[in-house]
Amino acid sequence: MKFKKLYDIIHYKDLNSKQKENYNFHKVASALANYGFNSMRLNDDWQGADFIAVHIGGDDMLKVQLKGRFTLAKKYLDKNIYIAFIENDNVKIYLHDDAINMMPDNIENSKSWIENGLYTFKKTPVKYDEIISVLNS
């Protein structure tokens, strides 16, 4: 029997949070594979990363944190962490500290940043396009 007759394509909105994280990992890992990276899930957030991606050349290893959207967080400061997320079916990745270096005063002085050390955006501000790479376009 054909695969498509056995299984339906899933709808992301119908997944629970753990299923969404697994889905996102595989989408991001697939996009990174196009650039020669082998991605390995971690059982715990090692140095802030959900997974590591090792380049086939052997010299580069990325520590990657999966997020549901563009995120700034104090806990990732100075850890050489890449943040990866999916927005409008585009797999996006950026070096977290590059985004921190661009953070405007209104975010730095926001209640969310001061009290929680976290700031997220429903839609990524255009300002950050210069540091974000879209991996599947």
Short mmCIF file of C-alpha atoms in Angstrom, two decimals:
data_model
loop_
_atom_site.label_atom_id
_atom_site.label_comp_id
_atom_site.label_asym_id
_atom_site.label_seq_id
_atom_site.Cartn_x
_atom_site.Cartn_y
_atom_site.Cartn_z
CA MET A 1 0.00 0.00 0.00
CA LYS A 2 1.19 3.50 -0.80
CA PHE A 3 2.45 5.65 2.07
CA LYS A 4 0.12 8.55 1.32
CA LYS A 5 -2.86 6.24 1.58
CA LEU A 6 -1.75 5.14 5.04
CA TYR A 7 -0.85 8.55 6.47
CA ASP A 8 -2.21 12.05 6.23
CA ILE A 9 -0.05 15.15 6.31
CA ILE A 10 -0.20 16.58 9.81
CA HIS A 11 -1.21 20.12 10.72
CA TYR A 12 1.29 21.89 12.94
CA LYS A 13 -1.45 23.63 14.95
CA ASP A 14 -2.82 20.21 15.98
CA LEU A 15 0.45 19.09 17.61
CA ASN A 16 1.19 19.35 21.32
CA SER A 17 4.26 21.30 22.49
CA LYS A 18 6.65 18.29 22.52
CA GLN A 19 5.45 17.20 19.08
CA LYS A 20 6.00 20.75 17.78
CA GLU A 21 9.55 20.73 19.15
CA ASN A 22 10.27 17.40 17.43
CA TYR A 23 8.73 18.65 14.18
CA ASN A 24 10.77 21.86 14.32
CA PHE A 25 13.97 19.95 15.03
CA HIS A 26 13.54 17.80 11.94
CA LYS A 27 12.65 20.76 9.72
CA VAL A 28 15.67 22.75 10.92
CA ALA A 29 18.00 19.72 10.76
CA SER A 30 16.84 19.05 7.20
CA ALA A 31 17.58 22.64 6.19
CA LEU A 32 21.02 22.51 7.85
CA ALA A 33 21.78 19.22 6.05
CA ASN A 34 21.62 21.16 2.78
CA TYR A 35 24.64 23.09 4.04
CA GLY A 36 26.59 20.00 5.09
CA PHE A 37 25.57 19.79 8.74
CA ASN A 38 24.71 16.62 10.64
CA SER A 39 22.39 17.48 13.53
CA MET A 40 22.17 15.55 16.79
CA ARG A 41 19.45 16.06 19.40
CA LEU A 42 20.58 16.42 22.99
CA ASN A 43 18.75 14.88 25.93
CA ASP A 44 19.25 18.02 27.97
CA ASP A 45 20.00 21.63 27.09
CA TRP A 46 23.77 21.30 26.93
CA GLN A 47 25.26 24.79 27.26
CA GLY A 48 21.84 26.16 26.31
CA ALA A 49 21.49 24.10 23.12
CA ASP A 50 18.69 21.74 22.11
CA PHE A 51 20.95 20.18 19.51
CA ILE A 52 24.37 20.43 17.95
CA ALA A 53 25.07 20.56 14.24
CA VAL A 54 28.49 19.43 13.03
CA HIS A 55 29.72 20.40 9.58
CA ILE A 56 31.07 17.68 7.28
CA GLY A 57 34.39 19.50 7.22
CA GLY A 58 34.75 18.68 10.92
CA ASP A 59 35.88 22.14 11.99
CA ASP A 60 32.54 23.76 12.72
CA MET A 61 30.00 22.85 15.39
CA LEU A 62 26.90 24.93 16.00
CA LYS A 63 25.02 24.94 19.29
CA VAL A 64 21.38 25.47 18.33
CA GLN A 65 18.38 26.38 20.45
CA LEU A 66 14.96 25.80 18.87
CA LYS A 67 12.33 28.46 19.38
CA GLY A 68 8.85 29.07 18.09
CA ARG A 69 9.70 32.65 17.12
CA PHE A 70 12.44 35.29 17.11
CA THR A 71 13.70 35.42 20.70
CA LEU A 72 16.13 37.37 22.86
CA ALA A 73 17.02 35.83 26.23
CA LYS A 74 19.56 36.68 28.91
CA LYS A 75 20.23 33.00 29.57
CA TYR A 76 21.83 32.64 26.12
CA LEU A 77 24.19 35.61 26.47
CA ASP A 78 27.85 34.87 25.67
CA LYS A 79 27.19 31.17 24.94
CA ASN A 80 27.75 31.25 21.17
CA ILE A 81 24.20 29.94 20.67
CA TYR A 82 22.32 29.99 17.39
CA ILE A 83 18.56 30.41 17.60
CA ALA A 84 16.55 28.59 14.95
CA PHE A 85 12.84 28.96 14.30
CA ILE A 86 10.27 28.59 11.56
CA GLU A 87 8.33 31.63 10.39
CA ASN A 88 5.94 31.54 7.44
CA ASP A 89 7.39 28.15 6.39
CA ASN A 90 10.90 29.63 6.33
CA VAL A 91 13.61 28.05 8.47
CA LYS A 92 15.52 30.94 10.02
CA ILE A 93 18.69 30.97 12.08
CA TYR A 94 20.76 33.68 13.74
CA LEU A 95 23.56 34.03 16.25
CA HIS A 96 21.84 35.14 19.44
CA ASP A 97 24.54 37.60 20.55
CA ASP A 98 24.41 39.37 17.19
CA ALA A 99 20.73 40.08 17.88
CA ILE A 100 21.51 41.22 21.42
CA ASN A 101 24.04 43.69 20.04
CA MET A 102 21.23 45.24 17.97
CA MET A 103 18.68 45.36 20.78
CA PRO A 104 17.04 48.79 21.01
CA ASP A 105 16.65 50.67 24.29
CA ASN A 106 12.89 50.14 24.46
CA ILE A 107 13.41 46.35 24.68
CA GLU A 108 16.32 46.63 27.09
CA ASN A 109 14.16 48.81 29.35
CA SER A 110 11.01 46.69 28.98
CA LYS A 111 9.40 44.92 31.92
CA SER A 112 9.75 41.58 30.11
CA TRP A 113 13.51 41.97 29.68
CA ILE A 114 14.18 43.41 33.13
CA GLU A 115 12.01 40.98 35.12
CA ASN A 116 12.13 37.83 32.99
CA GLY A 117 15.28 38.26 30.91
CA LEU A 118 13.25 37.40 27.83
CA TYR A 119 11.74 39.18 24.86
CA THR A 120 9.95 37.53 21.94
CA PHE A 121 8.29 38.83 18.80
CA LYS A 122 5.19 37.51 17.06
CA LYS A 123 6.77 38.57 13.77
CA THR A 124 10.47 39.18 13.32
CA PRO A 125 11.24 42.91 13.00
CA VAL A 126 12.76 43.83 9.62
CA LYS A 127 15.64 45.42 11.54
CA TYR A 128 17.05 41.94 12.24
CA ASP A 129 16.98 40.72 8.62
CA GLU A 130 20.67 41.55 8.21
CA ILE A 131 21.70 38.91 10.78
CA ILE A 132 19.09 36.24 10.03
CA SER A 133 19.75 33.53 7.47
CA VAL A 134 16.81 31.85 5.76
CA LEU A 135 18.01 28.30 5.16
CA ASN A 136 15.33 26.98 2.84
CA SER A 137 14.96 29.74 0.27
#
